[in-house]
GROMACS .gro file of C-alpha atoms in nm:
model
  456
    1MET     CA    1   7.121  -4.043  -5.474
    2GLY     CA    2   6.765  -3.893  -5.483
    3SER     CA    3   6.647  -4.280  -5.328
    4VAL     CA    4   6.900  -4.314  -5.097
    5ASN     CA    5   6.878  -3.943  -4.899
    6SER     CA    6   6.478  -4.011  -4.890
    7THR     CA    7   6.466  -4.328  -4.696
    8HIS     CA    8   6.793  -4.183  -4.503
    9SER     CA    9   6.497  -3.934  -4.439
   10LEU     CA   10   6.198  -4.158  -4.391
   11ALA     CA   11   6.448  -4.373  -4.053
   12LEU     CA   12   6.518  -3.979  -3.860
   13ALA     CA   13   6.171  -3.911  -3.869
   14ASN     CA   14   6.063  -4.323  -3.696
   15ALA     CA   15   6.330  -4.203  -3.495
   16ARG     CA   16   6.225  -3.923  -3.311
   17LEU     CA   17   5.868  -4.030  -3.385
   18GLU     CA   18   5.950  -4.275  -3.131
   19ILE     CA   19   6.087  -4.077  -2.873
   20VAL     CA   20   5.784  -3.868  -2.835
   21THR     CA   21   5.582  -4.092  -2.867
   22LYS     CA   22   5.783  -4.239  -2.523
   23GLY     CA   23   5.803  -3.917  -2.327
   24VAL     CA   24   5.334  -3.862  -2.417
   25ALA     CA   25   5.311  -4.172  -2.285
   26ALA     CA   26   5.584  -4.144  -1.983
   27LEU     CA   27   5.424  -3.752  -1.940
   28LYS     CA   28   5.064  -3.937  -1.913
   29ALA     CA   29   5.149  -4.193  -1.582
   30SER     CA   30   5.249  -3.986  -1.437
   31VAL     CA   31   4.939  -3.740  -1.541
   32VAL     CA   32   4.722  -4.061  -1.338
   33GLU     CA   33   4.994  -4.091  -1.090
   34LEU     CA   34   4.950  -3.750  -0.987
   35LEU     CA   35   4.496  -3.737  -1.002
   36ASN     CA   36   4.575  -4.064  -0.786
   37THR     CA   37   4.694  -3.924  -0.531
   38ALA     CA   38   4.484  -3.609  -0.542
   39GLN     CA   39   4.203  -3.818  -0.479
   40GLU     CA   40   4.359  -4.069  -0.234
   41GLN     CA   41   4.448  -3.729  -0.032
   42GLU     CA   42   4.147  -3.602  -0.115
   43PRO     CA   43   3.890  -3.522   0.175
   44THR     CA   44   3.574  -3.725   0.245
   45PRO     CA   45   3.301  -3.416   0.132
   46ASP     CA   46   3.059  -3.393   0.474
   47PRO     CA   47   2.699  -3.625   0.369
   48SER     CA   48   2.494  -3.367   0.522
   49PRO     CA   49   2.421  -3.083   0.305
   50SER     CA   50   2.442  -2.719   0.406
   51PRO     CA   51   2.168  -2.524   0.365
   52ALA     CA   52   2.069  -2.349   0.073
   53PRO     CA   53   1.903  -1.971   0.083
   54ALA     CA   54   1.515  -1.910   0.076
   55SER     CA   55   1.423  -2.076  -0.306
   56ARG     CA   56   1.240  -1.839  -0.564
   57PRO     CA   57   0.989  -1.885  -0.754
   58PRO     CA   58   0.981  -1.788  -1.167
   59SER     CA   59   0.926  -1.443  -1.237
   60ASP     CA   60   0.623  -1.415  -1.534
   61GLY     CA   61   0.319  -1.242  -1.593
   62VAL     CA   62   0.133  -0.861  -1.723
   63GLY     CA   63   0.365  -0.569  -1.630
   64LEU     CA   64   0.655  -0.741  -1.552
   65TYR     CA   65   0.993  -0.528  -1.572
   66ASP     CA   66   1.304  -0.723  -1.682
   67GLY     CA   67   1.496  -0.458  -1.720
   68PRO     CA   68   1.891  -0.406  -1.617
   69ILE     CA   69   1.782  -0.158  -1.306
   70GLU     CA   70   1.836  -0.370  -0.917
   71PHE     CA   71   1.623  -0.353  -0.635
   72GLY     CA   72   1.848  -0.472  -0.383
   73ILE     CA   73   1.869  -0.452  -0.031
   74ALA     CA   74   2.162  -0.076  -0.124
   75GLN     CA   75   1.824  -0.002  -0.333
   76GLY     CA   76   1.615   0.056   0.019
   77GLY     CA   77   1.610   0.336   0.262
   78ASP     CA   78   1.719   0.722   0.030
   79GLN     CA   79   1.753   0.561  -0.240
   80PHE     CA   80   1.390   0.324  -0.324
   81VAL     CA   81   1.176   0.615  -0.412
   82PRO     CA   82   1.474   0.702  -0.738
   83THR     CA   83   1.485   0.353  -0.815
   84ILE     CA   84   1.145   0.385  -0.854
   85TYR     CA   85   1.178   0.720  -1.106
   86ASP     CA   86   1.420   0.485  -1.269
   87VAL     CA   87   1.294   0.138  -1.333
   88LEU     CA   88   0.935   0.392  -1.418
   89ALA     CA   89   1.154   0.540  -1.644
   90ASP     CA   90   1.291   0.260  -1.812
   91PHE     CA   91   0.959   0.021  -1.902
   92GLU     CA   92   0.748   0.327  -2.081
   93SER     CA   93   0.451   0.057  -2.127
   94CYS     CA   94   0.460   0.088  -1.732
   95GLU     CA   95   0.254   0.468  -1.751
   96ALA     CA   96  -0.044   0.253  -1.985
   97LEU     CA   97  -0.090  -0.010  -1.746
   98GLY     CA   98  -0.055   0.199  -1.425
   99PHE     CA   99   0.182  -0.041  -1.266
  100CYS     CA  100   0.508  -0.279  -1.286
  101LYS     CA  101   0.606  -0.486  -1.117
  102VAL     CA  102   0.947  -0.549  -0.953
  103ARG     CA  103   1.186  -0.895  -0.881
  104VAL     CA  104   1.318  -0.790  -0.594
  105GLY     CA  105   1.691  -0.815  -0.484
  106ASP     CA  106   1.859  -1.206  -0.389
  107ASP     CA  107   1.953  -1.034  -0.063
  108LEU     CA  108   1.627  -0.868  -0.023
  109PHE     CA  109   1.441  -1.184  -0.041
  110ASN     CA  110   1.736  -1.391   0.229
  111SER     CA  111   1.716  -1.077   0.440
  112VAL     CA  112   1.346  -1.277   0.616
  113ASP     CA  113   1.472  -1.535   0.847
  114VAL     CA  114   1.082  -1.720   0.762
  115ASP     CA  115   1.150  -1.938   1.092
  116LYS     CA  116   1.160  -1.655   1.343
  117LEU     CA  117   0.934  -1.529   1.219
  118GLY     CA  118   0.687  -1.740   1.138
  119ASN     CA  119   0.485  -1.919   1.432
  120SER     CA  120   0.596  -1.564   1.672
  121THR     CA  121   0.425  -1.428   1.848
  122ILE     CA  122   0.341  -1.001   1.754
  123ALA     CA  123   0.214  -0.817   2.132
  124SER     CA  124   0.078  -0.421   2.185
  125GLN     CA  125   0.032  -0.385   1.805
  126GLY     CA  126  -0.286  -0.344   1.593
  127TYR     CA  127  -0.433  -0.610   1.530
  128PHE     CA  128  -0.783  -0.623   1.293
  129THR     CA  129  -0.927  -0.871   1.088
  130ASN     CA  130  -1.099  -0.930   0.773
  131VAL     CA  131  -1.461  -0.931   0.844
  132ILE     CA  132  -1.662  -1.097   0.464
  133LYS     CA  133  -1.943  -1.063   0.399
  134ASP     CA  134  -2.219  -1.070   0.140
  135TRP     CA  135  -2.326  -0.686   0.071
  136ALA     CA  136  -2.526  -0.616  -0.327
  137PRO     CA  137  -2.771  -0.358  -0.295
  138ASP     CA  138  -2.911  -0.452  -0.569
  139ALA     CA  139  -3.017  -0.919  -0.555
  140ASN     CA  140  -2.900  -0.912  -0.922
  141LEU     CA  141  -2.561  -0.769  -0.711
  142ARG     CA  142  -2.476  -1.068  -0.528
  143GLY     CA  143  -2.181  -1.273  -0.527
  144LEU     CA  144  -2.028  -0.986  -0.740
  145ALA     CA  145  -1.959  -0.792  -0.452
  146CYS     CA  146  -1.911  -0.841  -0.088
  147SER     CA  147  -1.751  -0.646   0.177
  148VAL     CA  148  -1.464  -0.609   0.333
  149THR     CA  149  -1.500  -0.411   0.671
  150ILE     CA  150  -1.221  -0.424   0.934
  151GLU     CA  151  -1.371  -0.568   1.315
  152GLY     CA  152  -1.131  -0.393   1.534
  153ARG     CA  153  -0.816  -0.447   1.779
  154ARG     CA  154  -0.639  -0.643   2.011
  155THR     CA  155  -0.304  -0.667   2.106
  156ARG     CA  156  -0.102  -1.032   1.967
  157PHE     CA  157  -0.106  -1.180   1.685
  158LYS     CA  158   0.006  -1.511   1.657
  159VAL     CA  159   0.235  -1.478   1.280
  160PRO     CA  160   0.124  -1.833   1.069
  161ASP     CA  161   0.415  -2.023   0.931
  162LEU     CA  162   0.482  -1.824   0.649
  163HIS     CA  163   0.673  -2.147   0.461
  164VAL     CA  164   0.502  -2.231   0.150
  165PRO     CA  165   0.486  -2.595   0.075
  166PRO     CA  166   0.689  -2.773  -0.324
  167ASP     CA  167   0.305  -2.915  -0.412
  168VAL     CA  168   0.110  -2.538  -0.410
  169THR     CA  169  -0.036  -2.502  -0.711
  170ALA     CA  170   0.012  -2.166  -0.939
  171VAL     CA  171  -0.257  -1.983  -0.801
  172ASN     CA  172  -0.548  -1.848  -1.057
  173GLY     CA  173  -0.559  -1.512  -0.982
  174GLU     CA  174  -0.894  -1.425  -1.143
  175GLU     CA  175  -1.026  -1.703  -0.985
  176LEU     CA  176  -0.921  -1.691  -0.672
  177PHE     CA  177  -1.175  -1.335  -0.628
  178SER     CA  178  -1.438  -1.514  -0.758
  179PHE     CA  179  -1.464  -1.757  -0.510
  180VAL     CA  180  -1.378  -1.474  -0.245
  181VAL     CA  181  -1.662  -1.318  -0.373
  182LYS     CA  182  -1.950  -1.537  -0.394
  183ASP     CA  183  -1.834  -1.695  -0.118
  184ALA     CA  184  -1.937  -1.452   0.134
  185SER     CA  185  -2.272  -1.428  -0.008
  186ARG     CA  186  -2.323  -1.767   0.098
  187GLU     CA  187  -2.135  -1.669   0.474
  188THR     CA  188  -1.997  -1.407   0.626
  189LYS     CA  189  -1.589  -1.504   0.700
  190LYS     CA  190  -1.352  -1.380   0.914
  191VAL     CA  191  -0.982  -1.450   0.878
  192PRO     CA  192  -0.628  -1.236   1.064
  193TYR     CA  193  -0.534  -0.971   0.881
  194LEU     CA  194  -0.251  -0.813   1.056
  195ILE     CA  195  -0.197  -0.422   0.928
  196VAL     CA  196  -0.018  -0.186   1.124
  197GLU     CA  197   0.238   0.137   1.047
  198ASP     CA  198   0.667   0.030   1.009
  199MET     CA  199   0.671  -0.199   1.455
  200GLY     CA  200   0.992  -0.136   1.488
  201GLN     CA  201   0.947  -0.222   1.806
  202TRP     CA  202   0.971  -0.593   1.741
  203ARG     CA  203   1.121  -0.658   1.397
  204LYS     CA  204   1.504  -0.757   1.473
  205LYS     CA  205   1.263  -1.032   1.817
  206ASP     CA  206   1.079  -1.230   1.563
  207GLY     CA  207   1.344  -1.242   1.259
  208LEU     CA  208   1.328  -0.891   1.036
  209PRO     CA  209   1.525  -0.655   0.943
  210GLY     CA  210   1.592  -0.299   1.226
  211ASP     CA  211   1.428  -0.110   0.977
  212PRO     CA  212   1.107  -0.142   0.665
  213TYR     CA  213   1.232  -0.116   0.361
  214VAL     CA  214   1.089   0.024   0.187
  215ASP     CA  215   1.063   0.431   0.209
  216TYR     CA  216   0.853   0.724   0.182
  217GLY     CA  217   1.060   0.983   0.009
  218ASP     CA  218   1.244   1.257  -0.063
  219ARG     CA  219   0.956   1.480  -0.185
  220LEU     CA  220   0.680   1.398   0.118
  221ARG     CA  221   0.939   1.457   0.350
  222LEU     CA  222   0.949   1.843   0.272
  223THR     CA  223   0.549   1.758   0.334
  224LYS     CA  224   0.392   1.914   0.733
  225GLY     CA  225   0.229   1.584   0.730
  226ASN     CA  226   0.540   1.415   0.814
  227ARG     CA  227   0.321   1.082   1.081
  228ILE     CA  228   0.037   1.023   0.809
  229SER     CA  229   0.014   0.594   0.817
  230GLY     CA  230   0.045   0.451   0.480
  231ILE     CA  231   0.249   0.767   0.393
  232HIS     CA  232   0.538   0.826   0.606
  233LEU     CA  233   0.512   0.608   0.767
  234ALA     CA  234   0.520   0.229   0.663
  235TYR     CA  235   0.238  -0.024   0.629
  236GLU     CA  236   0.389  -0.380   0.725
  237TYR     CA  237   0.122  -0.707   0.641
  238ILE     CA  238   0.031  -1.029   0.786
  239SER     CA  239  -0.196  -1.239   0.637
  240GLY     CA  240  -0.395  -1.533   0.919
  241ASP     CA  241  -0.463  -1.651   0.566
  242LYS     CA  242  -0.607  -1.777   0.166
  243GLY     CA  243  -0.920  -1.521   0.185
  244SER     CA  244  -0.761  -1.214   0.325
  245ALA     CA  245  -0.852  -0.902   0.144
  246THR     CA  246  -0.772  -0.537   0.079
  247VAL     CA  247  -1.020  -0.355  -0.073
  248MET     CA  248  -1.093  -0.141  -0.448
  249HIS     CA  249  -0.881   0.181  -0.384
  250VAL     CA  250  -0.740   0.501  -0.532
  251GLU     CA  251  -0.423   0.655  -0.343
  252ASP     CA  252  -0.440   0.912  -0.102
  253GLY     CA  253  -0.349   1.210  -0.232
  254PHE     CA  254  -0.371   0.946  -0.648
  255LEU     CA  255  -0.027   0.922  -0.508
  256GLY     CA  256   0.220   0.647  -0.584
  257SER     CA  257   0.211   0.329  -0.425
  258ALA     CA  258   0.510   0.039  -0.321
  259ASN     CA  259   0.413  -0.312  -0.197
  260VAL     CA  260   0.648  -0.559  -0.149
  261VAL     CA  261   0.594  -0.952  -0.018
  262LEU     CA  262   0.914  -1.074   0.163
  263THR     CA  263   0.793  -1.412   0.201
  264GLY     CA  264   0.451  -1.627   0.173
  265HIS     CA  265   0.206  -1.744  -0.055
  266PRO     CA  266   0.152  -1.487  -0.303
  267LYS     CA  267  -0.123  -1.128  -0.293
  268ILE     CA  268  -0.303  -1.115  -0.599
  269TRP     CA  269  -0.380  -0.788  -0.736
  270LEU     CA  270  -0.674  -0.663  -0.939
  271LEU     CA  271  -0.561  -0.327  -1.083
  272VAL     CA  272  -0.779  -0.123  -1.322
  273PRO     CA  273  -0.584   0.141  -1.579
  274PRO     CA  274  -0.615   0.549  -1.451
  275SER     CA  275  -0.797   0.603  -1.834
  276HIS     CA  276  -0.986   0.376  -1.689
  277ARG     CA  277  -1.074   0.575  -1.294
  278HIS     CA  278  -1.422   0.774  -1.437
  279GLY     CA  279  -1.536   0.480  -1.561
  280LEU     CA  280  -1.539   0.324  -1.253
  281GLU     CA  281  -1.606   0.507  -1.039
  282ARG     CA  282  -1.914   0.595  -1.296
  283CYS     CA  283  -2.032   0.228  -1.214
  284VAL     CA  284  -1.998   0.272  -0.881
  285ARG     CA  285  -2.166   0.569  -0.843
  286ALA     CA  286  -2.470   0.406  -1.033
  287GLU     CA  287  -2.464   0.065  -0.881
  288LEU     CA  288  -2.372   0.082  -0.571
  289MET     CA  289  -2.436   0.354  -0.417
  290SER     CA  290  -2.818   0.538  -0.331
  291SER     CA  291  -2.922   0.829  -0.540
  292GLU     CA  292  -2.907   1.016  -0.204
  293GLY     CA  293  -2.529   0.977  -0.107
  294SER     CA  294  -2.359   1.034  -0.453
  295HIS     CA  295  -2.387   1.336  -0.444
  296ASN     CA  296  -2.036   1.592  -0.339
  297LEU     CA  297  -1.857   1.280  -0.321
  298CYS     CA  298  -1.504   1.330  -0.215
  299SER     CA  299  -1.176   1.090  -0.400
  300GLN     CA  300  -1.214   0.837  -0.200
  301PHE     CA  301  -1.530   0.772  -0.208
  302VAL     CA  302  -1.480   0.390  -0.424
  303ARG     CA  303  -1.272   0.284  -0.100
  304HIS     CA  304  -1.589   0.459   0.186
  305GLN     CA  305  -1.794   0.141   0.009
  306ASN     CA  306  -1.512  -0.072   0.159
  307VAL     CA  307  -1.655  -0.308  -0.127
  308LEU     CA  308  -1.374  -0.583  -0.319
  309LEU     CA  309  -1.562  -0.611  -0.650
  310ALA     CA  310  -1.532  -0.960  -0.854
  311PRO     CA  311  -1.395  -1.011  -1.219
  312GLU     CA  312  -1.727  -1.091  -1.373
  313LEU     CA  313  -1.836  -0.724  -1.239
  314LEU     CA  314  -1.646  -0.498  -1.432
  315GLN     CA  315  -1.704  -0.691  -1.694
  316LYS     CA  316  -1.994  -0.747  -1.678
  317TRP     CA  317  -1.910  -0.275  -1.678
  318LYS     CA  318  -1.737  -0.318  -1.925
  319ILE     CA  319  -1.398  -0.179  -1.746
  320PRO     CA  320  -1.051  -0.302  -1.828
  321TYR     CA  321  -0.869  -0.434  -1.565
  322HIS     CA  322  -0.556  -0.684  -1.513
  323VAL     CA  323  -0.432  -0.982  -1.269
  324ALA     CA  324  -0.134  -0.991  -1.143
  325THR     CA  325  -0.004  -1.221  -0.939
  326CYS     CA  326   0.274  -1.066  -0.661
  327LYS     CA  327   0.546  -1.324  -0.523
  328ALA     CA  328   0.739  -1.324  -0.280
  329GLY     CA  329   1.009  -1.233  -0.387
  330GLU     CA  330   0.817  -0.933  -0.567
  331MET     CA  331   0.725  -0.566  -0.507
  332ILE     CA  332   0.393  -0.420  -0.686
  333ILE     CA  333   0.446  -0.001  -0.760
  334THR     CA  334   0.083   0.147  -0.935
  335LEU     CA  335   0.111   0.510  -0.990
  336PRO     CA  336  -0.167   0.801  -0.906
  337GLY     CA  337  -0.528   0.709  -1.010
  338THR     CA  338  -0.460   0.265  -1.069
  339TYR     CA  339  -0.823   0.173  -0.866
  340HIS     CA  340  -0.693  -0.155  -0.712
  341GLN     CA  341  -0.827  -0.419  -0.434
  342VAL     CA  342  -0.631  -0.738  -0.293
  343VAL     CA  343  -0.683  -1.123  -0.235
  344ASN     CA  344  -0.388  -1.293  -0.070
  345ALA     CA  345  -0.374  -1.617  -0.106
  346GLY     CA  346  -0.250  -1.754   0.180
  347PRO     CA  347  -0.052  -1.661   0.492
  348ASN     CA  348   0.228  -1.430   0.357
  349TYR     CA  349   0.450  -1.092   0.526
  350ALA     CA  350   0.478  -0.762   0.306
  351GLN     CA  351   0.535  -0.375   0.346
  352ALA     CA  352   0.423  -0.076   0.205
  353ILE     CA  353   0.475   0.287   0.165
  354ASN     CA  354   0.331   0.545  -0.087
  355PHE     CA  355   0.519   0.800  -0.322
  356ALA     CA  356   0.555   1.104  -0.437
  357ALA     CA  357   0.460   1.066  -0.825
  358THR     CA  358   0.740   1.273  -0.977
  359SER     CA  359   1.044   1.442  -0.796
  360ASP     CA  360   0.948   1.736  -0.931
  361TRP     CA  361   0.577   1.648  -0.681
  362MET     CA  362   0.428   1.905  -0.473
  363SER     CA  363   0.066   1.873  -0.397
  364PRO     CA  364  -0.255   1.691  -0.561
  365PRO     CA  365  -0.402   1.789  -0.792
  366ASP     CA  366  -0.705   2.013  -0.782
  367GLU     CA  367  -0.935   1.775  -0.885
  368TYR     CA  368  -0.836   1.560  -0.613
  369ARG     CA  369  -1.083   1.576  -0.360
  370PHE     CA  370  -1.013   1.531   0.064
  371CYS     CA  371  -1.192   1.381   0.312
  372THR     CA  372  -1.447   1.541   0.512
  373VAL     CA  373  -1.416   1.367   0.879
  374ASP     CA  374  -1.787   1.292   0.699
  375CYS     CA  375  -1.652   1.090   0.476
  376GLN     CA  376  -1.524   0.848   0.840
  377PRO     CA  377  -1.787   0.568   0.912
  378ASP     CA  378  -1.613   0.572   1.234
  379GLY     CA  379  -1.545   0.920   1.307
  380ASP     CA  380  -1.177   0.892   1.188
  381SER     CA  381  -1.033   1.259   1.181
  382SER     CA  382  -0.894   1.285   0.805
  383ILE     CA  383  -0.567   1.327   0.578
  384THR     CA  384  -0.583   1.729   0.466
  385SER     CA  385  -0.517   1.928   0.192
  386ASP     CA  386  -0.292   2.171   0.330
  387GLU     CA  387  -0.109   1.845   0.567
  388LEU     CA  388   0.014   1.632   0.218
  389ARG     CA  389   0.109   1.898   0.017
  390ILE     CA  390   0.493   2.100  -0.023
  391TRP     CA  391   0.435   2.496   0.137
  392THR     CA  392   0.674   2.763  -0.032
  393LYS     CA  393   0.841   3.121   0.120
  394GLU     CA  394   0.450   3.188  -0.120
  395ASP     CA  395   0.236   2.938   0.041
  396GLU     CA  396   0.336   3.040   0.400
  397GLU     CA  397   0.279   3.409   0.336
  398ARG     CA  398  -0.033   3.293   0.155
  399LYS     CA  399  -0.152   3.093   0.393
  400ASN     CA  400  -0.073   3.396   0.639
  401LYS     CA  401  -0.276   3.603   0.420
  402GLU     CA  402  -0.538   3.371   0.517
  403ARG     CA  403  -0.524   3.339   0.849
  404GLU     CA  404  -0.499   3.736   0.862
  405GLU     CA  405  -0.834   3.834   0.689
  406GLN     CA  406  -0.988   3.485   0.836
  407GLU     CA  407  -0.898   3.618   1.158
  408GLU     CA  408  -1.018   4.004   1.050
  409LYS     CA  409  -1.400   3.807   0.968
  410GLU     CA  410  -1.371   3.654   1.249
  411LYS     CA  411  -1.320   3.947   1.459
  412LYS     CA  412  -1.594   4.115   1.210
  413LYS     CA  413  -1.831   3.915   1.334
  414ARG     CA  414  -1.738   3.888   1.702
  415GLU     CA  415  -1.747   4.248   1.717
  416GLU     CA  416  -2.097   4.293   1.505
  417LYS     CA  417  -2.230   4.024   1.764
  418GLU     CA  418  -2.092   4.197   2.068
  419ARG     CA  419  -2.361   4.551   1.883
  420ASP     CA  420  -2.606   4.313   1.858
  421ARG     CA  421  -2.568   4.184   2.197
  422GLN     CA  422  -2.536   4.519   2.381
  423GLU     CA  423  -2.843   4.627   2.124
  424ARG     CA  424  -3.035   4.425   2.242
  425GLU     CA  425  -2.991   4.501   2.582
  426GLU     CA  426  -3.077   4.836   2.518
  427LYS     CA  427  -3.378   4.783   2.402
  428GLU     CA  428  -3.469   4.530   2.686
  429LYS     CA  429  -3.343   4.775   2.932
  430LYS     CA  430  -3.535   5.018   2.750
  431LYS     CA  431  -3.912   4.785   2.780
  432ARG     CA  432  -3.847   4.693   3.020
  433GLU     CA  433  -3.856   5.046   3.144
  434ARG     CA  434  -4.138   5.150   3.002
  435GLU     CA  435  -4.323   4.900   3.137
  436ARG     CA  436  -4.196   5.017   3.498
  437GLY     CA  437  -4.355   5.364   3.472
  438GLU     CA  438  -4.638   5.165   3.259
  439GLN     CA  439  -4.718   5.027   3.594
  440GLU     CA  440  -4.653   5.228   3.803
  441GLU     CA  441  -4.871   5.497   3.588
  442MET     CA  442  -5.123   5.284   3.602
  443GLU     CA  443  -5.071   5.139   4.022
  444ARG     CA  444  -5.049   5.592   4.088
  445LYS     CA  445  -5.439   5.674   3.888
  446LYS     CA  446  -5.530   5.294   4.089
  447ARG     CA  447  -5.382   5.465   4.411
  448GLU     CA  448  -5.554   5.791   4.326
  449GLU     CA  449  -5.961   5.608   4.197
  450GLU     CA  450  -5.909   5.474   4.576
  451GLU     CA  451  -5.882   5.777   4.739
  452ARG     CA  452  -6.158   5.940   4.486
  453GLY     CA  453  -6.424   5.635   4.636
  454ARG     CA  454  -6.307   5.692   4.954
  455ARG     CA  455  -6.337   6.104   5.008
  456GLU     CA  456  -6.695   6.045   4.783
   0.00000   0.00000   0.00000
């Protein structure tokens, strides 16, 4: 009985399997037919490729922030400085380094029309030319420091081709700094470099968004001086060629700074951490300045030397430094007190601005010594402490009191001068009267003597 039931069950299972197999085969045939039909009906693809966004080099190197905070177009304008504060709070090692590097969003990177900007001509703008030449107060420093100055203004600037060829090799930052400085000892070079405040008149015409991306933030908006170039007005930079440079300096008022490269070749930065600021300044005073000019210095005295330093010189001085490559689509943020200098690896376009160090900033630290007109080799006016601070009610009252006291002093001085003048005039008057009386007496006596002579 058991054997008969088993045979029956096996036959039933085989029959069901045959039905399922036929169904699967039919389904498979239907699927294949549908796929073939779809392929026949699919339109032929356009052989011309669609335009691809500009390619971006990968980000790497010391100081690179790789956290979650983004820097796209939405973080520009009044969100720019708050986003910087967020990055700095999220990147603890930035304080010791004195800087960090941020990769900006693709939307910002692609906001520049490179084809339109490149080879355009900018008219009626400040045109500056870097003059890079040998400079060393001591023969032992030859090839270790060079002078970088500004030749002057012109009314037209020809923007170079800002495309970077795909076969360009990575830049060795230290070697580039060394090359530029040493090359200056062989010959003087003039490199086109446009450095001007926000150039709104030509932006849209030449492939740029209507307003700069960078912004100086709410704290600096409250300062009395609200039209200082580079601080309240963005600087825009167009390097005309490899080797254009910015001298070693620290930011005005020990502010922070942000510099974003939007297209073209990299900017190479050499940065000295804030903890070694005084060490660098001591070396500059001792080896690059005369003893007569090293007293009563402002906090910008290194900038006033107009020098680019070779890495070998900093090594000789035992001053630690970092070299950072800022490529297109990247931004360097410097912290207060960070000395830095820059060499461009080729033509590029960048924007830069200052910002207050903290969200409760009121003024530069007490140790910061402002420039005077005497500091400026070209006689330009300097930024004053009154311009670069936020004025509270107490500050206004103190300033008014100081002004009243100064006016009172000047009034007293004028009164004293007037009294002195009157006293001098009175003395002169009495002297003249006395001399006139004496003269009259002498003439009277002379007449009397002459009269007596006639009588005798």
